[in-house]
Short mmCIF file of C-alpha atoms in Angstrom, two decimals:
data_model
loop_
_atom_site.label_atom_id
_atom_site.label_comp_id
_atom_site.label_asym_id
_atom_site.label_seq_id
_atom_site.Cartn_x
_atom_site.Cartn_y
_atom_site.Cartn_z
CA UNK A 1 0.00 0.00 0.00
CA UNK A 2 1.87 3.29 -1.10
CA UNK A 3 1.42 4.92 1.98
CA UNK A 4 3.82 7.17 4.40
CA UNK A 5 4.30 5.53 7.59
CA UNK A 6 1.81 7.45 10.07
CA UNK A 7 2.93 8.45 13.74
CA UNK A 8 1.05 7.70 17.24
CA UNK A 9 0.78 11.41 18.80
CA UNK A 10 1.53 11.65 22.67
CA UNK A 11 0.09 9.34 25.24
CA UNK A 12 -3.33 7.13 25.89
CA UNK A 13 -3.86 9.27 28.51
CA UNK A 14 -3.49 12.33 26.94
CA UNK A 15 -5.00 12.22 23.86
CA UNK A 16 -7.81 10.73 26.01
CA UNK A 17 -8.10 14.14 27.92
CA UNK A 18 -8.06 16.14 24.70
CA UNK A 19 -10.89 13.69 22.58
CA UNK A 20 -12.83 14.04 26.30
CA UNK A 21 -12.41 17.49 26.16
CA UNK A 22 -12.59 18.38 22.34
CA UNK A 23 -16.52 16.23 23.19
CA UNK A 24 -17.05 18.73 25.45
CA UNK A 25 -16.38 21.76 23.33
CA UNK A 26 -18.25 19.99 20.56
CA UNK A 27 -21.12 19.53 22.83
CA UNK A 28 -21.63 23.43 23.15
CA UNK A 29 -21.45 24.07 19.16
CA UNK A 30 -23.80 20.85 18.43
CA UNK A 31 -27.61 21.60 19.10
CA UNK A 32 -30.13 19.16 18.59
CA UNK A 33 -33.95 20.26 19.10
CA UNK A 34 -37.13 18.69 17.85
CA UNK A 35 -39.24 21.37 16.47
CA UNK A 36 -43.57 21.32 16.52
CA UNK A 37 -43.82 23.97 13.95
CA UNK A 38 -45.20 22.72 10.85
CA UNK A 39 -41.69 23.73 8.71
CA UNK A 40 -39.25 23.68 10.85
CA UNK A 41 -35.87 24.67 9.71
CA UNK A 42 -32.51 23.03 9.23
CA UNK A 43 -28.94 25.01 9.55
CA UNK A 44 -25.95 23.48 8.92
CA UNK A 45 -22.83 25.56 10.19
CA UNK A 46 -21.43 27.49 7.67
CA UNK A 47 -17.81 26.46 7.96
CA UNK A 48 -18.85 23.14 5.46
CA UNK A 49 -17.74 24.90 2.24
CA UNK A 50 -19.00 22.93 -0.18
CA UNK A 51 -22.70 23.81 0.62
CA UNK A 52 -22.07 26.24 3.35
CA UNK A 53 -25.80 26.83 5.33
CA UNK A 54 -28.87 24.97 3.98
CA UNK A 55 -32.09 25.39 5.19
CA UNK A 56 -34.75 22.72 4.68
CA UNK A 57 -37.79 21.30 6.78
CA UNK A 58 -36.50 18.39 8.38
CA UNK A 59 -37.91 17.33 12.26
CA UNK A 60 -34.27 18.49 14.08
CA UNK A 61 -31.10 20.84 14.17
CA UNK A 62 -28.23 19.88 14.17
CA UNK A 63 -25.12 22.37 13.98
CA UNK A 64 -21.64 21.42 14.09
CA UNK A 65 -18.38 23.03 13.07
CA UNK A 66 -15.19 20.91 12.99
CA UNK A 67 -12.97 24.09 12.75
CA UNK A 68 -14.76 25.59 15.67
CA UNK A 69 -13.97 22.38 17.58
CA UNK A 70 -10.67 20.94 16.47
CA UNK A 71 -8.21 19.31 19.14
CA UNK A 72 -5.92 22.85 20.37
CA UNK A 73 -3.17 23.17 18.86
CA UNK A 74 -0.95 21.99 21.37
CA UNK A 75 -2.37 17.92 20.79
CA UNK A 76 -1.55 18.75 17.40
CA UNK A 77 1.87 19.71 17.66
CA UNK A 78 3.84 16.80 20.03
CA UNK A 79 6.03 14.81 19.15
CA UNK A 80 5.79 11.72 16.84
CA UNK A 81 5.70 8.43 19.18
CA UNK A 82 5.45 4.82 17.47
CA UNK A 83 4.73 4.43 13.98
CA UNK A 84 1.83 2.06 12.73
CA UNK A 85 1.52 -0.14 9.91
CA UNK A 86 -0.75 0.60 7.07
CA UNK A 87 -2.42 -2.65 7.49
CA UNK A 88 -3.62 -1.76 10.76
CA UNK A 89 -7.66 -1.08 10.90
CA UNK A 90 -10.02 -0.18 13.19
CA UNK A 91 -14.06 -1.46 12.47
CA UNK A 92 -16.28 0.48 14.15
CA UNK A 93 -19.68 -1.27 14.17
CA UNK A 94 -18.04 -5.00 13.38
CA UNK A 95 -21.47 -6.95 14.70
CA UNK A 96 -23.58 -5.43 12.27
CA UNK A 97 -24.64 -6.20 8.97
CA UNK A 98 -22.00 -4.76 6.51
CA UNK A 99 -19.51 -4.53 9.69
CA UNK A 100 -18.82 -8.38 10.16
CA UNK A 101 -18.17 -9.10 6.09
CA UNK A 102 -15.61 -5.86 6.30
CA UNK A 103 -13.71 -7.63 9.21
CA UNK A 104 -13.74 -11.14 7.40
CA UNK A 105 -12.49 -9.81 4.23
CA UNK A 106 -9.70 -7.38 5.67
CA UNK A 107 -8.51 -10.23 7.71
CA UNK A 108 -8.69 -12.91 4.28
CA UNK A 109 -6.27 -10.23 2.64
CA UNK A 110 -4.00 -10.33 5.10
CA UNK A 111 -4.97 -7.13 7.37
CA UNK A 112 -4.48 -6.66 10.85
CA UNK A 113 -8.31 -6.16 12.01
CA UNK A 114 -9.00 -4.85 15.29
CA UNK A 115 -13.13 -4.59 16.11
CA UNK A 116 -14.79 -1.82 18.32
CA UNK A 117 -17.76 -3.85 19.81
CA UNK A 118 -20.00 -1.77 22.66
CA UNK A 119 -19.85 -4.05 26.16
CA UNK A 120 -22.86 -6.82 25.83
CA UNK A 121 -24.35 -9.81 27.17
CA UNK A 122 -23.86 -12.45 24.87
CA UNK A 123 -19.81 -11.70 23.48
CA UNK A 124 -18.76 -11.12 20.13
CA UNK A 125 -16.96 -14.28 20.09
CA UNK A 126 -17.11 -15.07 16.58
CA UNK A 127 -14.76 -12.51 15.45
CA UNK A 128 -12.23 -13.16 17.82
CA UNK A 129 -12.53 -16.86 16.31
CA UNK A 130 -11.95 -15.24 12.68
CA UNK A 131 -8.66 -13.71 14.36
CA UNK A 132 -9.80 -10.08 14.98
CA UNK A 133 -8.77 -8.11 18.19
CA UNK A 134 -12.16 -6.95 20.11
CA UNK A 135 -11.69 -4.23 21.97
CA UNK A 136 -14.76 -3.00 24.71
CA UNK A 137 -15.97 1.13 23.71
CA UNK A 138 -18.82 2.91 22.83
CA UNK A 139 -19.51 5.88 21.08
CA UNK A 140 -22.11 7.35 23.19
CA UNK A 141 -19.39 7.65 25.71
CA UNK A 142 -16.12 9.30 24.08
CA UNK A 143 -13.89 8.97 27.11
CA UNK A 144 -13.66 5.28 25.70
CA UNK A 145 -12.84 5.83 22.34
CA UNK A 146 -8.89 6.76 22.79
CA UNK A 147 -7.66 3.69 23.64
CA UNK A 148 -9.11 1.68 21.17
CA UNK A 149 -7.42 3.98 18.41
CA UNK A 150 -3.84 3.28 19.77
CA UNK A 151 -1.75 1.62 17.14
CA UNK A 152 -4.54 2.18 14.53
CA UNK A 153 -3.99 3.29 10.56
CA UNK A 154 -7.40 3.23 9.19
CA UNK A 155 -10.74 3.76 10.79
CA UNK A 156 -13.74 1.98 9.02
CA UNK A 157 -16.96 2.98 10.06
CA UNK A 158 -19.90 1.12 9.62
CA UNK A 159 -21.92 1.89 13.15
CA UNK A 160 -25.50 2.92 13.10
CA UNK A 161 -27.39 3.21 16.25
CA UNK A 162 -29.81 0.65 17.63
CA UNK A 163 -33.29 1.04 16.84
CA UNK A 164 -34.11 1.78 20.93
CA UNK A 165 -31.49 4.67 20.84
CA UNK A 166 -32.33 8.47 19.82
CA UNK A 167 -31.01 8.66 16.08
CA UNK A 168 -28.68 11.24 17.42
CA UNK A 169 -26.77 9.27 19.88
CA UNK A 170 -24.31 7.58 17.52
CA UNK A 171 -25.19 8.70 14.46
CA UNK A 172 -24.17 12.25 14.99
CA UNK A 173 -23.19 12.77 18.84
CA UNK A 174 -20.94 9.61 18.57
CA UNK A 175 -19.41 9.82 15.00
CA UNK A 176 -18.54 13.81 16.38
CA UNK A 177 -16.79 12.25 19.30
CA UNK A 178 -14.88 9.37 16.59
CA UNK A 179 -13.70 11.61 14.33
CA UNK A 180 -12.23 14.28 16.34
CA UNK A 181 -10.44 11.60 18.25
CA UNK A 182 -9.08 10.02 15.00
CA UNK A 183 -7.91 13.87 14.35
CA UNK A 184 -5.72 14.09 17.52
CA UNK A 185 -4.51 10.23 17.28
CA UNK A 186 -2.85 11.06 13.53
CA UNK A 187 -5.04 8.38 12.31
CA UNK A 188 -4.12 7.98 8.45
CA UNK A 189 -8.03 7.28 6.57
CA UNK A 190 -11.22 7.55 7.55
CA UNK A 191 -13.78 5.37 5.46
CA UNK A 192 -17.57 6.89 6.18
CA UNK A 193 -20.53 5.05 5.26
CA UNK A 194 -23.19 6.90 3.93
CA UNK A 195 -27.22 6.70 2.29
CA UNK A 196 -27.48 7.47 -1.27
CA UNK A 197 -29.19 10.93 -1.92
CA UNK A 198 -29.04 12.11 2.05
CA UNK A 199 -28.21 15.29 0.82
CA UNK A 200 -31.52 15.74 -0.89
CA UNK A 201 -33.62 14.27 2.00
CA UNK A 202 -33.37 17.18 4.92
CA UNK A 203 -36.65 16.33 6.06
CA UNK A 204 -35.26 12.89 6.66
CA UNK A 205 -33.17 13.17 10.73
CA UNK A 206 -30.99 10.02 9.44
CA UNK A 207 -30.56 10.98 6.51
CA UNK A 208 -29.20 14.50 7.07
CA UNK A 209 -27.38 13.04 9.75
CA UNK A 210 -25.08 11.18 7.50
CA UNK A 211 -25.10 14.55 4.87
CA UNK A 212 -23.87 16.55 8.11
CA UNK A 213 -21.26 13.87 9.00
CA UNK A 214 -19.70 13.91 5.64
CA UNK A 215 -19.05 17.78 5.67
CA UNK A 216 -18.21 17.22 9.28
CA UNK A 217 -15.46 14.33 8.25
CA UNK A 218 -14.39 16.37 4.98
CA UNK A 219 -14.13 19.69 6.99
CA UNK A 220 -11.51 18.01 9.87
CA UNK A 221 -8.69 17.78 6.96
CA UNK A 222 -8.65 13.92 8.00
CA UNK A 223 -7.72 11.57 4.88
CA UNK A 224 -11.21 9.99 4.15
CA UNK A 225 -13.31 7.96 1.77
CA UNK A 226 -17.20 8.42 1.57
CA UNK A 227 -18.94 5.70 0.34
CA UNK A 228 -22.94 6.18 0.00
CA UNK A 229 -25.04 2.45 -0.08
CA UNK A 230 -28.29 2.01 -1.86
CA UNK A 231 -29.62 -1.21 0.03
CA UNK A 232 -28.03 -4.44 1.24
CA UNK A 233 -29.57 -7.76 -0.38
CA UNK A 234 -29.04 -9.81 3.53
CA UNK A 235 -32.17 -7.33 4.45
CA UNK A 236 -34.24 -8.61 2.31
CA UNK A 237 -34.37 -12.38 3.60
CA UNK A 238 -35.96 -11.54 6.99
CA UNK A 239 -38.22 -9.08 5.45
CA UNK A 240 -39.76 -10.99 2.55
CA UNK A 241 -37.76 -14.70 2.07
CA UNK A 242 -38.47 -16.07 5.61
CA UNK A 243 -42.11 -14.71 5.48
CA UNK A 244 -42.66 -16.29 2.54
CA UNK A 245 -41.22 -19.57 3.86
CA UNK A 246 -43.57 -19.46 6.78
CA UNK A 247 -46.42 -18.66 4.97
CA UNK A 248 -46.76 -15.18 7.54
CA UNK A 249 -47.80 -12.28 6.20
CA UNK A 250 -45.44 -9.86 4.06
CA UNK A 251 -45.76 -5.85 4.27
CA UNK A 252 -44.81 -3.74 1.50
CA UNK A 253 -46.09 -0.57 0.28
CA UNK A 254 -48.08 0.80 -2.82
CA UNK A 255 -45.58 3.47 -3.67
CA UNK A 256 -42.84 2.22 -7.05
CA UNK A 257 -39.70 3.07 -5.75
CA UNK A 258 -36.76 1.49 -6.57
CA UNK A 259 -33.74 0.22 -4.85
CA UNK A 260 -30.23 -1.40 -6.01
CA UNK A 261 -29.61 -4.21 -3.81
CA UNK A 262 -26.00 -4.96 -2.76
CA UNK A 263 -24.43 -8.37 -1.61
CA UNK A 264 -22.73 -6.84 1.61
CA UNK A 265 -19.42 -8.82 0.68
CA UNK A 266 -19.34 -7.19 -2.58
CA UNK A 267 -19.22 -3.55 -0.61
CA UNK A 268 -16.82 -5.23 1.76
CA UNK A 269 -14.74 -6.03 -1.50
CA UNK A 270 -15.12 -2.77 -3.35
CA UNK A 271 -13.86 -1.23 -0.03
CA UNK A 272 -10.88 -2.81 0.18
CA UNK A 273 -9.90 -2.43 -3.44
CA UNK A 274 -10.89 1.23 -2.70
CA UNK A 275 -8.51 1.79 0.43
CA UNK A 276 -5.77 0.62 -1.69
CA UNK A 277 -6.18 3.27 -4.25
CA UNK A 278 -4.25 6.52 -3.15
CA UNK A 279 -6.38 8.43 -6.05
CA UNK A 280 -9.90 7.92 -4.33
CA UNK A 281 -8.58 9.96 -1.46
CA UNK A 282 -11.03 12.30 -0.34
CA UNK A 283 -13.63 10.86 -2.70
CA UNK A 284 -17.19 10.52 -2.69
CA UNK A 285 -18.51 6.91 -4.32
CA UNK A 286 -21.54 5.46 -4.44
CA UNK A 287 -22.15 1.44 -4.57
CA UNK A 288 -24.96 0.14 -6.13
CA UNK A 289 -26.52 -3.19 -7.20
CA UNK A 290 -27.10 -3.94 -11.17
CA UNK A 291 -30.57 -3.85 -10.93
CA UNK A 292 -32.76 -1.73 -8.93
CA UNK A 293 -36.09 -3.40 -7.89
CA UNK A 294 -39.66 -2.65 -6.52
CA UNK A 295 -40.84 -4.25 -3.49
CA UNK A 296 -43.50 -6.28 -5.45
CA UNK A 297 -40.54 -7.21 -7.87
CA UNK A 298 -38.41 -8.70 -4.97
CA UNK A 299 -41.94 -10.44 -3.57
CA UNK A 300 -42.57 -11.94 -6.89
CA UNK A 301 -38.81 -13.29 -7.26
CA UNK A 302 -39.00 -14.37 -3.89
CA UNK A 303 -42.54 -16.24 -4.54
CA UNK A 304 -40.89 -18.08 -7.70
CA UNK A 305 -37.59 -19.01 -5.89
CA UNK A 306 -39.59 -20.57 -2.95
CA UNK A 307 -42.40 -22.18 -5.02
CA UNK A 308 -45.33 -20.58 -3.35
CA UNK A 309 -47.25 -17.10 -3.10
CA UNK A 310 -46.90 -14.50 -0.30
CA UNK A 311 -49.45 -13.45 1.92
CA UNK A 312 -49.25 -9.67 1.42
CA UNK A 313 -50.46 -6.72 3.22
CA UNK A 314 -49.62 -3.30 1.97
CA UNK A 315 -49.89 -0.65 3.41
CA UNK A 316 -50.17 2.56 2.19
CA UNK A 317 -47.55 5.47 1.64
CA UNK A 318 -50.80 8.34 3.44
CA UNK A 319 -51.00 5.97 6.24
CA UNK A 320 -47.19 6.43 6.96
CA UNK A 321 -47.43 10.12 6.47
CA UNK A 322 -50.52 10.15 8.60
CA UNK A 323 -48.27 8.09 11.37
CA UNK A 324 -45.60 10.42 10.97
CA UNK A 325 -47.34 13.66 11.88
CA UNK A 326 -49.20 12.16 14.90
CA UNK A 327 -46.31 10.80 16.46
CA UNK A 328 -44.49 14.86 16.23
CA UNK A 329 -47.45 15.96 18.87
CA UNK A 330 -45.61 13.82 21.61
CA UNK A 331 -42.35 13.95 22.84
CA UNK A 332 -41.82 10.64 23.46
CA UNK A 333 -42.64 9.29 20.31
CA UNK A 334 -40.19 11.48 18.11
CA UNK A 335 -37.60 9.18 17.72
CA UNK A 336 -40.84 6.92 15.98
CA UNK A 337 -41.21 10.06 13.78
CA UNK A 338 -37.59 10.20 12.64
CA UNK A 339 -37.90 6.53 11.71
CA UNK A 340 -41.26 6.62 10.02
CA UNK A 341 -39.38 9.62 8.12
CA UNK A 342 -37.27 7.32 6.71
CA UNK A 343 -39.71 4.76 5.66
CA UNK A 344 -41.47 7.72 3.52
CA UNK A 345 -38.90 8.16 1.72
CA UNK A 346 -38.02 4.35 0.89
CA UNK A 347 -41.90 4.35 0.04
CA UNK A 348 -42.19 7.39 -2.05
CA UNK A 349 -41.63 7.07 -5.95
CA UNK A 350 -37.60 7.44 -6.12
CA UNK A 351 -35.09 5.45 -7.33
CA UNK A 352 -32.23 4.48 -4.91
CA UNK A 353 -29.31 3.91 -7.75
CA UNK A 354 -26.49 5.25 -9.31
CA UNK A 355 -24.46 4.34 -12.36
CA UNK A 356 -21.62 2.00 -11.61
CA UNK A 357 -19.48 1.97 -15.06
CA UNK A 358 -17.26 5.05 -14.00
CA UNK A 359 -16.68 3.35 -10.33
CA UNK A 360 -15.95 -0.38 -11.94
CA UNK A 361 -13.13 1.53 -14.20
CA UNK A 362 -11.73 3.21 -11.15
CA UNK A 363 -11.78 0.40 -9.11
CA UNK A 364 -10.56 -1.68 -11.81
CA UNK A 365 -13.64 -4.58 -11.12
CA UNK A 366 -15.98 -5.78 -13.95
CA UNK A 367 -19.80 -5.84 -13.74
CA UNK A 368 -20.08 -9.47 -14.39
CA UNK A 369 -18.10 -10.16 -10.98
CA UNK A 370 -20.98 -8.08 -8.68
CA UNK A 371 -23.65 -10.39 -7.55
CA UNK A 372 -27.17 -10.16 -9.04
CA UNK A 373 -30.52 -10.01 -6.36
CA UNK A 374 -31.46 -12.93 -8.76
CA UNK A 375 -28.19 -14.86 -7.85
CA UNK A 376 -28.15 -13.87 -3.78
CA UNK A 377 -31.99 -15.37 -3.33
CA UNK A 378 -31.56 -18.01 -5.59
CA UNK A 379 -28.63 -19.26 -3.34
CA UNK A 380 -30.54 -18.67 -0.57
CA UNK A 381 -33.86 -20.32 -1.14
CA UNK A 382 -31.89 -23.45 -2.81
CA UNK A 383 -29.72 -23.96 0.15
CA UNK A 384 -32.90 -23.17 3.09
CA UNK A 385 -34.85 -25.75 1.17
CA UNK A 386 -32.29 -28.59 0.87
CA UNK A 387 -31.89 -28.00 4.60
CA UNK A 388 -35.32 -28.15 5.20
CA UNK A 389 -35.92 -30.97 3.10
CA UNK A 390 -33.09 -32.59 4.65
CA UNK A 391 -34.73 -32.21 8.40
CA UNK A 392 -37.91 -33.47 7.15
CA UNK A 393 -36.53 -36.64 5.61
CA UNK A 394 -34.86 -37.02 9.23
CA UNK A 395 -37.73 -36.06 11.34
CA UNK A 396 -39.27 -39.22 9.39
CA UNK A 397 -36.32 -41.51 10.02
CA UNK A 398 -36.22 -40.93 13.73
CA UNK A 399 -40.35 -41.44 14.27
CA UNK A 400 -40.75 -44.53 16.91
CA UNK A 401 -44.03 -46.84 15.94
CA UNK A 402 -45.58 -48.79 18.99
#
């Protein structure tokens, strides 16, 4: 990887006081208000310069500058300690979805992968048994962020929030906290995962989350990588496949959009090929399936695959919106609102895509090697139906006759 060897600045212990305290500074230049009004407005602080302040009607504020609330000068200035290899990455959100097929391909090409997994129950043993490092943090509270970024070259960042948790939380409060420590810790790259088109949903608190955290990231001078996803394909088995296969019911909408499925270990893939590449530095890329596809498109090919029809209740887009605006009249149920915001826009008649034949070229990857929807549920539904059959033939070898 033609990279300049990066250097570890100061000590754990003080680059923990300056993230701790840089949170704290950020805390009193970062608002976040839900608003009754009926157009409420959005600023963004004006030090992004690329779209500078924007004003939409989205449900929250949210105000942020990274120049306002860089490390002082003094964390920036010490002396270089250890240097790190370039192999070295941090995966921030390693349990989830996308997070665990990042960590099994960097390790499979020979990367040094260390996991950021928030303390739980039930351990995330199966990436220490794929020979990751899992190191205890969490976002929400930055004073345990330093020490996991110790030795580090490249941050990937794949963490969303749970679906309990105020979108804010992580999101925005937490990804603040991340990337000002990766500032004062010299880390090398930053790779930022984003939603396709957030900058043209305001109204939508996710999705301007992720539009503010971009500017936020580009506006700390960090070396980053944006990458913006459409939809991943894995989301699609326990929302219509499984369903199906139980013969429950199966909600979808009556609105046409369209979405460009991914196989998450072809964004995995496309990420590492793009961390390699010095000349994506500071880019902006979007990954997106071959084929975008309605819901009743992916319940059809899922009825076909699995040899039998769906049970489906749709439900429509005005009920949503109706949803939405009740929910704003009580406090407690705004974090509902923010959600339901996001399923109006999935619902309303967009297409989530973007050409792919100027990204292949960069990348240097051909068309034919990203995996189809058609593929990814055919695969599915003919392995879950061997097994099944398999289990059924058992279940009949094992019955006792008296």
């Amino acid at each position: 990887m033609a990279l300049r060897l990066p250097t570890q600045l100061a000590t754990t212990a003080k680059l923990h006081q300056n993230c701790t305290d840089n949170h704290h500074h950020i805390s009193s230049s970062l608002s976040w208000r839900h608003n009754l009004a009926p157009h409420p407005l959005i600023s963004l602080s004006n030090s992004f310069p690329s779209r500078g302040k924007c004003t939409a009607r989205p449900a929250v504020i949210c105000n942020a500058s990274a120049s306002e609330a860089t490390v002082p000068s003094g964390a920036l200035n010490m002396a270089p300690g250890t240097p790190v290899r370039p192999t070295s990455i941090l995966v921030v959100g390693a349990t989830g979805t996308l997070g665990r097929q990042i960590v099994r391909r960097a390790l499979d090409e020979g990367y040094d992968v260390r996991c950021l997994v928030r303390p739980r129950p039930a351990p995330a043993d199966f990436l220490r048994d794929w020979g990751a490092t899992v190191v205890n943090a969490d976002l929400s509270k930055p004073e345990t962020i330093p020490a996991t970024l110790v030795g580090i070259h490249t941050i990937i960042d794949c963490a969303t929030g749970r679906p309990e948790e105020p979108i804010k939380t992580v999101d925005w409060e937490g990804k603040v906290a991340l990337i000002q420590c990766a500032k004062a810790m010299g880390i090398q790259k930053y790779v930022f995962y984003s939603i396709h088109n957030c900058d043209k949903h305001p109204e939508v608190p996710l999705m301007e989350i992720k539009y503010c955290t971009e500017k936020f990231l580009q506006d700390s001078g960090l070396p980053h990588m944006v990458i913006r996803l459409c939809g991943f394909m894995q989301g699609l088995i326990g929302q219509y496949a499984v369903p199906i296969l139980e013969e429950k019911s199966v909600w979808g909408t009556d609105a046409p959009t369209r979405i460009a499925y991914m196989d998450t270990q072809d964004i995995a893939r496309l990420t590492m090929i793009a961390l390699r590449n010095e000349n994506i530095n500071g880019k902006l890329l979007t990954f997106a399936g071959p084929r975008a596809w309605t819901t009743q498109e992916v319940i059809t090919l899922c009825e076909r695959l699995a040899g039998q029809d769906a049970n489906v209740t749709t439900v429509p887009v005005s009920i949503l919106r109706f949803t939405r605006q009740l929910t704003r009249f009580f406090e407690w149920t705004n974090d509902v609102a923010d959600r339901l915001a996001f399923s109006e826009v999935l619902t309303s008649d967009i297409v989530f895509s973007a050409p792919m034949a100027e990204t292949y070229n960069l990348l240097g990857v051909e068309q034919k090697d990203i995996v189809t929807l058609e593929k990814y549920l055919q695969d599915y539904f003919t392995n879950i139906l061997k097994k099944l059959k398999d289990l059924k033939a058992q279940s009949k070898q094992t019955d006792i006759f008296f």
